[in-house]
Amino acid sequence: MTGGTSDARDRLIEGTRQLLWDRGYVGTSPTAIWKAAGVGQGSMYHHFDGKPDLVLAAEERAASEMQDQVRRILSGEGPAYDRIAAYLLKERDALRGCPIGRLAADPEIAGDATLREPVRETFVVLHECLVAAIEEGKAGGEFRDDLDAAGISYALSAVIQGGYTLARAEGSVVPFDRAVQGALELLRLATHEGR
């Protein structure tokens, strides 16, 4: 594959990824993809079997980036609370929403097991990394022994995804930021120092 061909494929994937994030599956038309990627119609069909194949590639790229980021933050060094706080407080575009979470609400993607898989897998990775961090915190005496790591993990994921929804509904990042601060306060209360 030549550099130009590879570049066109990459631009198609990236253009589709951005369109999916902003418009969803139905709003991501082939014409919009060609325009966003700056390529001709034939380029899309040269590299992909059609829109679903290209959407899957775009989803896989977004999922891979998010999974890498989750692993890097939550599996790093330092106290478990600090790592979880770093994940919750990382810079996000709260009004744009989560590039993966928004796909979970898209009926075209949610209704197709193949297109849903990168979304599902990303939330599994997030859950596993949060559970591991919480369990490490429990083992190190940072969190209370009776803390339900799986339940807390799901609650923290729900705070982020729900925070995006609240921010978009309000047209302000304030609900998102307050939800994150509330979650951190509850998590702090689960530490031995927070009692």
PDB file of N, CA and C in Angstrom, residues 39-139:
ATOM      1  N   VAL A  39     -11.707  13.101   0.398  1.00  0.00           N
ATOM      2  CA  VAL A  39     -11.409  12.085  -0.616  1.00  0.00           C
ATOM      3  C   VAL A  39     -12.613  11.928  -1.541  1.00  0.00           C
ATOM      4  N   GLY A  40     -12.404  11.227  -2.618  1.00  0.00           N
ATOM      5  CA  GLY A  40     -13.481  10.955  -3.557  1.00  0.00           C
ATOM      6  C   GLY A  40     -14.283   9.729  -3.150  1.00  0.00           C
ATOM      7  N   GLN A  41     -15.441   9.584  -3.766  1.00  0.00           N
ATOM      8  CA  GLN A  41     -16.349   8.478  -3.472  1.00  0.00           C
ATOM      9  C   GLN A  41     -15.674   7.123  -3.640  1.00  0.00           C
ATOM     10  N   GLY A  42     -14.897   6.991  -4.691  1.00  0.00           N
ATOM     11  CA  GLY A  42     -14.267   5.706  -4.959  1.00  0.00           C
ATOM     12  C   GLY A  42     -13.278   5.279  -3.883  1.00  0.00           C
ATOM     13  N   SER A  43     -12.684   6.240  -3.209  1.00  0.00           N
ATOM     14  CA  SER A  43     -11.699   5.938  -2.178  1.00  0.00           C
ATOM     15  C   SER A  43     -12.317   5.140  -1.033  1.00  0.00           C
ATOM     16  N   MET A  44     -13.536   5.522  -0.641  1.00  0.00           N
ATOM     17  CA  MET A  44     -14.196   4.809   0.445  1.00  0.00           C
ATOM     18  C   MET A  44     -14.412   3.338   0.077  1.00  0.00           C
ATOM     19  N   TYR A  45     -14.888   3.114  -1.123  1.00  0.00           N
ATOM     20  CA  TYR A  45     -15.193   1.746  -1.536  1.00  0.00           C
ATOM     21  C   TYR A  45     -13.936   0.968  -1.937  1.00  0.00           C
ATOM     22  N   HIS A  46     -12.846   1.678  -2.168  1.00  0.00           N
ATOM     23  CA  HIS A  46     -11.565   1.009  -2.410  1.00  0.00           C
ATOM     24  C   HIS A  46     -11.035   0.399  -1.116  1.00  0.00           C
ATOM     25  N   HIS A  47     -11.214   1.112  -0.007  1.00  0.00           N
ATOM     26  CA  HIS A  47     -10.648   0.689   1.277  1.00  0.00           C
ATOM     27  C   HIS A  47     -11.612  -0.088   2.162  1.00  0.00           C
ATOM     28  N   PHE A  48     -12.915   0.086   1.943  1.00  0.00           N
ATOM     29  CA  PHE A  48     -13.899  -0.533   2.838  1.00  0.00           C
ATOM     30  C   PHE A  48     -15.025  -1.144   2.029  1.00  0.00           C
ATOM     31  N   ASP A  49     -15.667  -2.155   2.610  1.00  0.00           N
ATOM     32  CA  ASP A  49     -16.766  -2.841   1.929  1.00  0.00           C
ATOM     33  C   ASP A  49     -18.060  -2.040   1.938  1.00  0.00           C
ATOM     34  N   GLY A  50     -18.075  -0.927   2.619  1.00  0.00           N
ATOM     35  CA  GLY A  50     -19.258  -0.080   2.702  1.00  0.00           C
ATOM     36  C   GLY A  50     -19.249   0.679   4.012  1.00  0.00           C
ATOM     37  N   LYS A  51     -20.313   1.402   4.240  1.00  0.00           N
ATOM     38  CA  LYS A  51     -20.393   2.243   5.439  1.00  0.00           C
ATOM     39  C   LYS A  51     -20.239   1.435   6.732  1.00  0.00           C
ATOM     40  N   PRO A  52     -20.918   0.294   6.911  1.00  0.00           N
ATOM     41  CA  PRO A  52     -20.754  -0.435   8.175  1.00  0.00           C
ATOM     42  C   PRO A  52     -19.307  -0.858   8.443  1.00  0.00           C
ATOM     43  N   ASP A  53     -18.592  -1.239   7.412  1.00  0.00           N
ATOM     44  CA  ASP A  53     -17.189  -1.636   7.562  1.00  0.00           C
ATOM     45  C   ASP A  53     -16.334  -0.444   7.993  1.00  0.00           C
ATOM     46  N   LEU A  54     -16.575   0.707   7.402  1.00  0.00           N
ATOM     47  CA  LEU A  54     -15.844   1.922   7.758  1.00  0.00           C
ATOM     48  C   LEU A  54     -16.217   2.384   9.165  1.00  0.00           C
ATOM     49  N   VAL A  55     -17.486   2.323   9.508  1.00  0.00           N
ATOM     50  CA  VAL A  55     -17.926   2.709  10.852  1.00  0.00           C
ATOM     51  C   VAL A  55     -17.252   1.818  11.896  1.00  0.00           C
ATOM     52  N   LEU A  56     -17.178   0.534  11.628  1.00  0.00           N
ATOM     53  CA  LEU A  56     -16.521  -0.377  12.565  1.00  0.00           C
ATOM     54  C   LEU A  56     -15.051   0.004  12.754  1.00  0.00           C
ATOM     55  N   ALA A  57     -14.369   0.325  11.677  1.00  0.00           N
ATOM     56  CA  ALA A  57     -12.962   0.738  11.786  1.00  0.00           C
ATOM     57  C   ALA A  57     -12.830   2.016  12.602  1.00  0.00           C
ATOM     58  N   ALA A  58     -13.754   2.959  12.408  1.00  0.00           N
ATOM     59  CA  ALA A  58     -13.725   4.212  13.173  1.00  0.00           C
ATOM     60  C   ALA A  58     -14.015   3.958  14.645  1.00  0.00           C
ATOM     61  N   GLU A  59     -14.982   3.096  14.921  1.00  0.00           N
ATOM     62  CA  GLU A  59     -15.296   2.733  16.305  1.00  0.00           C
ATOM     63  C   GLU A  59     -14.097   2.066  16.979  1.00  0.00           C
ATOM     64  N   GLU A  60     -13.465   1.150  16.253  1.00  0.00           N
ATOM     65  CA  GLU A  60     -12.317   0.434  16.821  1.00  0.00           C
ATOM     66  C   GLU A  60     -11.180   1.395  17.151  1.00  0.00           C
ATOM     67  N   ARG A  61     -10.979   2.404  16.328  1.00  0.00           N
ATOM     68  CA  ARG A  61      -9.931   3.389  16.614  1.00  0.00           C
ATOM     69  C   ARG A  61     -10.289   4.181  17.873  1.00  0.00           C
ATOM     70  N   ALA A  62     -11.527   4.677  17.952  1.00  0.00           N
ATOM     71  CA  ALA A  62     -11.956   5.447  19.126  1.00  0.00           C
ATOM     72  C   ALA A  62     -11.893   4.582  20.383  1.00  0.00           C
ATOM     73  N   ALA A  63     -12.317   3.331  20.262  1.00  0.00           N
ATOM     74  CA  ALA A  63     -12.296   2.423  21.414  1.00  0.00           C
ATOM     75  C   ALA A  63     -10.874   2.144  21.870  1.00  0.00           C
ATOM     76  N   SER A  64      -9.985   1.907  20.930  1.00  0.00           N
ATOM     77  CA  SER A  64      -8.588   1.636  21.268  1.00  0.00           C
ATOM     78  C   SER A  64      -7.954   2.817  22.000  1.00  0.00           C
ATOM     79  N   GLU A  65      -8.218   4.019  21.519  1.00  0.00           N
ATOM     80  CA  GLU A  65      -7.671   5.217  22.171  1.00  0.00           C
ATOM     81  C   GLU A  65      -8.199   5.362  23.594  1.00  0.00           C
ATOM     82  N   MET A  66      -9.504   5.155  23.765  1.00  0.00           N
ATOM     83  CA  MET A  66     -10.082   5.295  25.099  1.00  0.00           C
ATOM     84  C   MET A  66      -9.568   4.205  26.031  1.00  0.00           C
ATOM     85  N   GLN A  67      -9.479   2.984  25.540  1.00  0.00           N
ATOM     86  CA  GLN A  67      -8.979   1.886  26.371  1.00  0.00           C
ATOM     87  C   GLN A  67      -7.533   2.126  26.795  1.00  0.00           C
ATOM     88  N   ASP A  68      -6.705   2.588  25.879  1.00  0.00           N
ATOM     89  CA  ASP A  68      -5.306   2.890  26.217  1.00  0.00           C
ATOM     90  C   ASP A  68      -5.230   3.976  27.287  1.00  0.00           C
ATOM     91  N   GLN A  69      -6.050   4.998  27.139  1.00  0.00           N
ATOM     92  CA  GLN A  69      -6.061   6.099  28.099  1.00  0.00           C
ATOM     93  C   GLN A  69      -6.519   5.611  29.476  1.00  0.00           C
ATOM     94  N   VAL A  70      -7.566   4.809  29.515  1.00  0.00           N
ATOM     95  CA  VAL A  70      -8.080   4.256  30.774  1.00  0.00           C
ATOM     96  C   VAL A  70      -7.002   3.428  31.460  1.00  0.00           C
ATOM     97  N   ARG A  71      -6.363   2.539  30.705  1.00  0.00           N
ATOM     98  CA  ARG A  71      -5.313   1.692  31.286  1.00  0.00           C
ATOM     99  C   ARG A  71      -4.148   2.530  31.811  1.00  0.00           C
ATOM    100  N   ARG A  72      -3.740   3.523  31.051  1.00  0.00           N
ATOM    101  CA  ARG A  72      -2.605   4.366  31.439  1.00  0.00           C
ATOM    102  C   ARG A  72      -2.894   5.102  32.748  1.00  0.00           C
ATOM    103  N   ILE A  73      -4.084   5.660  32.873  1.00  0.00           N
ATOM    104  CA  ILE A  73      -4.416   6.452  34.059  1.00  0.00           C
ATOM    105  C   ILE A  73      -4.676   5.552  35.267  1.00  0.00           C
ATOM    106  N   LEU A  74      -5.504   4.546  35.103  1.00  0.00           N
ATOM    107  CA  LEU A  74      -5.931   3.748  36.249  1.00  0.00           C
ATOM    108  C   LEU A  74      -4.925   2.693  36.678  1.00  0.00           C
ATOM    109  N   SER A  75      -4.031   2.301  35.791  1.00  0.00           N
ATOM    110  CA  SER A  75      -3.042   1.276  36.142  1.00  0.00           C
ATOM    111  C   SER A  75      -1.678   1.876  36.442  1.00  0.00           C
ATOM    112  N   GLY A  76      -1.613   3.178  36.560  1.00  0.00           N
ATOM    113  CA  GLY A  76      -0.339   3.849  36.806  1.00  0.00           C
ATOM    114  C   GLY A  76       0.120   3.703  38.245  1.00  0.00           C
ATOM    115  N   GLU A  77       1.064   4.552  38.604  1.00  0.00           N
ATOM    116  CA  GLU A  77       1.619   4.545  39.955  1.00  0.00           C
ATOM    117  C   GLU A  77       0.784   5.428  40.871  1.00  0.00           C
ATOM    118  N   GLY A  78       0.978   5.252  42.162  1.00  0.00           N
ATOM    119  CA  GLY A  78       0.358   6.125  43.146  1.00  0.00           C
ATOM    120  C   GLY A  78      -0.843   5.506  43.810  1.00  0.00           C
ATOM    121  N   PRO A  79      -1.378   6.222  44.804  1.00  0.00           N
ATOM    122  CA  PRO A  79      -2.554   5.724  45.529  1.00  0.00           C
ATOM    123  C   PRO A  79      -3.744   5.513  44.596  1.00  0.00           C
ATOM    124  N   ALA A  80      -4.555   4.522  44.932  1.00  0.00           N
ATOM    125  CA  ALA A  80      -5.723   4.192  44.110  1.00  0.00           C
ATOM    126  C   ALA A  80      -6.676   5.380  44.005  1.00  0.00           C
ATOM    127  N   TYR A  81      -6.921   6.062  45.109  1.00  0.00           N
ATOM    128  CA  TYR A  81      -7.830   7.215  45.074  1.00  0.00           C
ATOM    129  C   TYR A  81      -7.322   8.261  44.084  1.00  0.00           C
ATOM    130  N   ASP A  82      -6.035   8.531  44.097  1.00  0.00           N
ATOM    131  CA  ASP A  82      -5.459   9.540  43.203  1.00  0.00           C
ATOM    132  C   ASP A  82      -5.605   9.136  41.739  1.00  0.00           C
ATOM    133  N   ARG A  83      -5.425   7.852  41.454  1.00  0.00           N
ATOM    134  CA  ARG A  83      -5.561   7.383  40.068  1.00  0.00           C
ATOM    135  C   ARG A  83      -7.005   7.486  39.594  1.00  0.00           C
ATOM    136  N   ILE A  84      -7.932   7.097  40.479  1.00  0.00           N
ATOM    137  CA  ILE A  84      -9.350   7.184  40.118  1.00  0.00           C
ATOM    138  C   ILE A  84      -9.747   8.651  39.948  1.00  0.00           C
ATOM    139  N   ALA A  85      -9.270   9.501  40.850  1.00  0.00           N
ATOM    140  CA  ALA A  85      -9.551  10.937  40.743  1.00  0.00           C
ATOM    141  C   ALA A  85      -8.986  11.492  39.437  1.00  0.00           C
ATOM    142  N   ALA A  86      -7.781  11.064  39.066  1.00  0.00           N
ATOM    143  CA  ALA A  86      -7.171  11.531  37.814  1.00  0.00           C
ATOM    144  C   ALA A  86      -8.033  11.137  36.616  1.00  0.00           C
ATOM    145  N   TYR A  87      -8.612   9.936  36.654  1.00  0.00           N
ATOM    146  CA  TYR A  87      -9.486   9.518  35.565  1.00  0.00           C
ATOM    147  C   TYR A  87     -10.762  10.374  35.536  1.00  0.00           C
ATOM    148  N   LEU A  88     -11.372  10.555  36.696  1.00  0.00           N
ATOM    149  CA  LEU A  88     -12.616  11.328  36.746  1.00  0.00           C
ATOM    150  C   LEU A  88     -12.408  12.795  36.369  1.00  0.00           C
ATOM    151  N   LEU A  89     -11.254  13.339  36.714  1.00  0.00           N
ATOM    152  CA  LEU A  89     -10.979  14.753  36.495  1.00  0.00           C
ATOM    153  C   LEU A  89     -10.265  15.061  35.178  1.00  0.00           C
ATOM    154  N   LYS A  90      -9.961  14.023  34.400  1.00  0.00           N
ATOM    155  CA  LYS A  90      -9.233  14.283  33.152  1.00  0.00           C
ATOM    156  C   LYS A  90     -10.043  15.205  32.248  1.00  0.00           C
ATOM    157  N   GLU A  91      -9.327  15.951  31.427  1.00  0.00           N
ATOM    158  CA  GLU A  91      -9.990  16.918  30.561  1.00  0.00           C
ATOM    159  C   GLU A  91     -10.901  16.209  29.564  1.00  0.00           C
ATOM    160  N   ARG A  92     -12.128  16.682  29.496  1.00  0.00           N
ATOM    161  CA  ARG A  92     -13.129  16.136  28.587  1.00  0.00           C
ATOM    162  C   ARG A  92     -13.942  17.289  28.000  1.00  0.00           C
ATOM    163  N   ASP A  93     -14.546  17.036  26.867  1.00  0.00           N
ATOM    164  CA  ASP A  93     -15.487  17.988  26.288  1.00  0.00           C
ATOM    165  C   ASP A  93     -16.881  17.531  26.717  1.00  0.00           C
ATOM    166  N   ALA A  94     -17.290  17.986  27.905  1.00  0.00           N
ATOM    167  CA  ALA A  94     -18.541  17.497  28.493  1.00  0.00           C
ATOM    168  C   ALA A  94     -19.754  17.787  27.623  1.00  0.00           C
ATOM    169  N   LEU A  95     -19.734  18.884  26.890  1.00  0.00           N
ATOM    170  CA  LEU A  95     -20.884  19.210  26.051  1.00  0.00           C
ATOM    171  C   LEU A  95     -20.931  18.378  24.773  1.00  0.00           C
ATOM    172  N   ARG A  96     -19.807  17.890  24.351  1.00  0.00           N
ATOM    173  CA  ARG A  96     -19.782  17.032  23.161  1.00  0.00           C
ATOM    174  C   ARG A  96     -20.147  15.604  23.538  1.00  0.00           C
ATOM    175  N   GLY A  97     -19.839  15.227  24.756  1.00  0.00           N
ATOM    176  CA  GLY A  97     -20.164  13.886  25.213  1.00  0.00           C
ATOM    177  C   GLY A  97     -19.031  12.917  24.975  1.00  0.00           C
ATOM    178  N   CYS A  98     -19.245  11.704  25.407  1.00  0.00           N
ATOM    179  CA  CYS A  98     -18.242  10.650  25.282  1.00  0.00           C
ATOM    180  C   CYS A  98     -18.289  10.055  23.868  1.00  0.00           C
ATOM    181  N   PRO A  99     -17.141   9.958  23.194  1.00  0.00           N
ATOM    182  CA  PRO A  99     -17.159   9.406  21.840  1.00  0.00           C
ATOM    183  C   PRO A  99     -17.589   7.943  21.795  1.00  0.00           C
ATOM    184  N   ILE A 100     -17.455   7.240  22.895  1.00  0.00           N
ATOM    185  CA  ILE A 100     -17.894   5.841  22.961  1.00  0.00           C
ATOM    186  C   ILE A 100     -19.304   5.754  23.544  1.00  0.00           C
ATOM    187  N   GLY A 101     -19.542   6.463  24.633  1.00  0.00           N
ATOM    188  CA  GLY A 101     -20.850   6.426  25.275  1.00  0.00           C
ATOM    189  C   GLY A 101     -21.978   6.874  24.368  1.00  0.00           C
ATOM    190  N   ARG A 102     -21.691   7.867  23.528  1.00  0.00           N
ATOM    191  CA  ARG A 102     -22.731   8.337  22.606  1.00  0.00           C
ATOM    192  C   ARG A 102     -23.111   7.243  21.615  1.00  0.00           C
ATOM    193  N   LEU A 103     -22.165   6.386  21.266  1.00  0.00           N
ATOM    194  CA  LEU A 103     -22.463   5.296  20.331  1.00  0.00           C
ATOM    195  C   LEU A 103     -23.377   4.253  20.974  1.00  0.00           C
ATOM    196  N   ALA A 104     -23.256   4.078  22.289  1.00  0.00           N
ATOM    197  CA  ALA A 104     -24.101   3.103  22.988  1.00  0.00           C
ATOM    198  C   ALA A 104     -25.573   3.497  22.900  1.00  0.00           C
ATOM    199  N   ALA A 105     -25.837   4.798  22.787  1.00  0.00           N
ATOM    200  CA  ALA A 105     -27.214   5.271  22.699  1.00  0.00           C
ATOM    201  C   ALA A 105     -27.732   5.333  21.262  1.00  0.00           C
ATOM    202  N   ASP A 106     -26.883   5.068  20.297  1.00  0.00           N
ATOM    203  CA  ASP A 106     -27.272   5.125  18.891  1.00  0.00           C
ATOM    204  C   ASP A 106     -28.000   3.833  18.520  1.00  0.00           C
ATOM    205  N   PRO A 107     -29.274   3.904  18.123  1.00  0.00           N
ATOM    206  CA  PRO A 107     -30.030   2.678  17.850  1.00  0.00           C
ATOM    207  C   PRO A 107     -29.436   1.803  16.755  1.00  0.00           C
ATOM    208  N   GLU A 108     -28.818   2.426  15.744  1.00  0.00           N
ATOM    209  CA  GLU A 108     -28.229   1.640  14.655  1.00  0.00           C
ATOM    210  C   GLU A 108     -27.035   0.824  15.158  1.00  0.00           C
ATOM    211  N   ILE A 109     -26.281   1.388  16.067  1.00  0.00           N
ATOM    212  CA  ILE A 109     -25.105   0.696  16.599  1.00  0.00           C
ATOM    213  C   ILE A 109     -25.527  -0.282  17.682  1.00  0.00           C
ATOM    214  N   ALA A 110     -26.409   0.156  18.587  1.00  0.00           N
ATOM    215  CA  ALA A 110     -26.865  -0.722  19.671  1.00  0.00           C
ATOM    216  C   ALA A 110     -27.587  -1.955  19.127  1.00  0.00           C
ATOM    217  N   GLY A 111     -28.226  -1.812  17.970  1.00  0.00           N
ATOM    218  CA  GLY A 111     -28.974  -2.921  17.389  1.00  0.00           C
ATOM    219  C   GLY A 111     -28.153  -3.882  16.542  1.00  0.00           C
ATOM    220  N   ASP A 112     -26.868  -3.617  16.392  1.00  0.00           N
ATOM    221  CA  ASP A 112     -25.991  -4.455  15.571  1.00  0.00           C
ATOM    222  C   ASP A 112     -24.860  -4.975  16.451  1.00  0.00           C
ATOM    223  N   ALA A 113     -24.839  -6.279  16.696  1.00  0.00           N
ATOM    224  CA  ALA A 113     -23.863  -6.866  17.623  1.00  0.00           C
ATOM    225  C   ALA A 113     -22.422  -6.561  17.217  1.00  0.00           C
ATOM    226  N   THR A 114     -22.143  -6.557  15.929  1.00  0.00           N
ATOM    227  CA  THR A 114     -20.775  -6.291  15.470  1.00  0.00           C
ATOM    228  C   THR A 114     -20.384  -4.839  15.746  1.00  0.00           C
ATOM    229  N   LEU A 115     -21.270  -3.902  15.446  1.00  0.00           N
ATOM    230  CA  LEU A 115     -20.975  -2.495  15.676  1.00  0.00           C
ATOM    231  C   LEU A 115     -21.004  -2.141  17.166  1.00  0.00           C
ATOM    232  N   ARG A 116     -21.764  -2.881  17.942  1.00  0.00           N
ATOM    233  CA  ARG A 116     -21.846  -2.637  19.383  1.00  0.00           C
ATOM    234  C   ARG A 116     -20.609  -3.141  20.126  1.00  0.00           C
ATOM    235  N   GLU A 117     -19.910  -4.115  19.563  1.00  0.00           N
ATOM    236  CA  GLU A 117     -18.805  -4.785  20.263  1.00  0.00           C
ATOM    237  C   GLU A 117     -17.687  -3.847  20.736  1.00  0.00           C
ATOM    238  N   PRO A 118     -17.178  -2.912  19.916  1.00  0.00           N
ATOM    239  CA  PRO A 118     -16.130  -2.018  20.431  1.00  0.00           C
ATOM    240  C   PRO A 118     -16.603  -1.168  21.609  1.00  0.00           C
ATOM    241  N   VAL A 119     -17.873  -0.810  21.611  1.00  0.00           N
ATOM    242  CA  VAL A 119     -18.445  -0.034  22.712  1.00  0.00           C
ATOM    243  C   VAL A 119     -18.475  -0.889  23.978  1.00  0.00           C
ATOM    244  N   ARG A 120     -19.017  -2.092  23.841  1.00  0.00           N
ATOM    245  CA  ARG A 120     -19.108  -3.014  24.974  1.00  0.00           C
ATOM    246  C   ARG A 120     -17.719  -3.293  25.547  1.00  0.00           C
ATOM    247  N   GLU A 121     -16.793  -3.591  24.668  1.00  0.00           N
ATOM    248  CA  GLU A 121     -15.426  -3.924  25.082  1.00  0.00           C
ATOM    249  C   GLU A 121     -14.769  -2.765  25.841  1.00  0.00           C
ATOM    250  N   THR A 122     -15.019  -1.549  25.406  1.00  0.00           N
ATOM    251  CA  THR A 122     -14.425  -0.389  26.065  1.00  0.00           C
ATOM    252  C   THR A 122     -14.951  -0.231  27.485  1.00  0.00           C
ATOM    253  N   PHE A 123     -16.247  -0.432  27.667  1.00  0.00           N
ATOM    254  CA  PHE A 123     -16.792  -0.325  29.020  1.00  0.00           C
ATOM    255  C   PHE A 123     -16.349  -1.490  29.900  1.00  0.00           C
ATOM    256  N   VAL A 124     -16.099  -2.652  29.311  1.00  0.00           N
ATOM    257  CA  VAL A 124     -15.533  -3.774  30.079  1.00  0.00           C
ATOM    258  C   VAL A 124     -14.137  -3.407  30.568  1.00  0.00           C
ATOM    259  N   VAL A 125     -13.317  -2.834  29.688  1.00  0.00           N
ATOM    260  CA  VAL A 125     -11.962  -2.425  30.078  1.00  0.00           C
ATOM    261  C   VAL A 125     -12.025  -1.386  31.193  1.00  0.00           C
ATOM    262  N   LEU A 126     -12.894  -0.404  31.059  1.00  0.00           N
ATOM    263  CA  LEU A 126     -13.037   0.615  32.101  1.00  0.00           C
ATOM    264  C   LEU A 126     -13.435  -0.027  33.419  1.00  0.00           C
ATOM    265  N   HIS A 127     -14.420  -0.891  33.387  1.00  0.00           N
ATOM    266  CA  HIS A 127     -14.887  -1.568  34.595  1.00  0.00           C
ATOM    267  C   HIS A 127     -13.750  -2.366  35.247  1.00  0.00           C
ATOM    268  N   GLU A 128     -13.056  -3.149  34.443  1.00  0.00           N
ATOM    269  CA  GLU A 128     -11.969  -3.977  34.987  1.00  0.00           C
ATOM    270  C   GLU A 128     -10.859  -3.131  35.599  1.00  0.00           C
ATOM    271  N   CYS A 129     -10.513  -2.026  34.953  1.00  0.00           N
ATOM    272  CA  CYS A 129      -9.446  -1.163  35.479  1.00  0.00           C
ATOM    273  C   CYS A 129      -9.879  -0.451  36.758  1.00  0.00           C
ATOM    274  N   LEU A 130     -11.131  -0.006  36.819  1.00  0.00           N
ATOM    275  CA  LEU A 130     -11.630   0.609  38.046  1.00  0.00           C
ATOM    276  C   LEU A 130     -11.675  -0.404  39.183  1.00  0.00           C
ATOM    277  N   VAL A 131     -12.181  -1.597  38.907  1.00  0.00           N
ATOM    278  CA  VAL A 131     -12.230  -2.643  39.931  1.00  0.00           C
ATOM    279  C   VAL A 131     -10.824  -2.957  40.441  1.00  0.00           C
ATOM    280  N   ALA A 132      -9.868  -3.096  39.533  1.00  0.00           N
ATOM    281  CA  ALA A 132      -8.488  -3.403  39.928  1.00  0.00           C
ATOM    282  C   ALA A 132      -7.917  -2.299  40.812  1.00  0.00           C
ATOM    283  N   ALA A 133      -8.158  -1.036  40.453  1.00  0.00           N
ATOM    284  CA  ALA A 133      -7.646   0.075  41.260  1.00  0.00           C
ATOM    285  C   ALA A 133      -8.285   0.076  42.647  1.00  0.00           C
ATOM    286  N   ILE A 134      -9.575  -0.160  42.708  1.00  0.00           N
ATOM    287  CA  ILE A 134     -10.268  -0.186  43.999  1.00  0.00           C
ATOM    288  C   ILE A 134      -9.768  -1.355  44.849  1.00  0.00           C
ATOM    289  N   GLU A 135      -9.615  -2.522  44.235  1.00  0.00           N
ATOM    290  CA  GLU A 135      -9.108  -3.689  44.973  1.00  0.00           C
ATOM    291  C   GLU A 135      -7.690  -3.446  45.477  1.00  0.00           C
ATOM    292  N   GLU A 136      -6.857  -2.779  44.663  1.00  0.00           N
ATOM    293  CA  GLU A 136      -5.508  -2.435  45.115  1.00  0.00           C
ATOM    294  C   GLU A 136      -5.579  -1.487  46.306  1.00  0.00           C
ATOM    295  N   GLY A 137      -6.516  -0.544  46.243  1.00  0.00           N
ATOM    296  CA  GLY A 137      -6.696   0.383  47.357  1.00  0.00           C
ATOM    297  C   GLY A 137      -7.158  -0.324  48.616  1.00  0.00           C
ATOM    298  N   LYS A 138      -8.013  -1.320  48.458  1.00  0.00           N
ATOM    299  CA  LYS A 138      -8.460  -2.105  49.616  1.00  0.00           C
ATOM    300  C   LYS A 138      -7.295  -2.906  50.195  1.00  0.00           C
ATOM    301  N   ALA A 139      -6.550  -3.566  49.308  1.00  0.00           N
ATOM    302  CA  ALA A 139      -5.420  -4.397  49.762  1.00  0.00           C
ATOM    303  C   ALA A 139      -4.345  -3.562  50.445  1.00  0.00           C
TER     304      ALA A 139
END
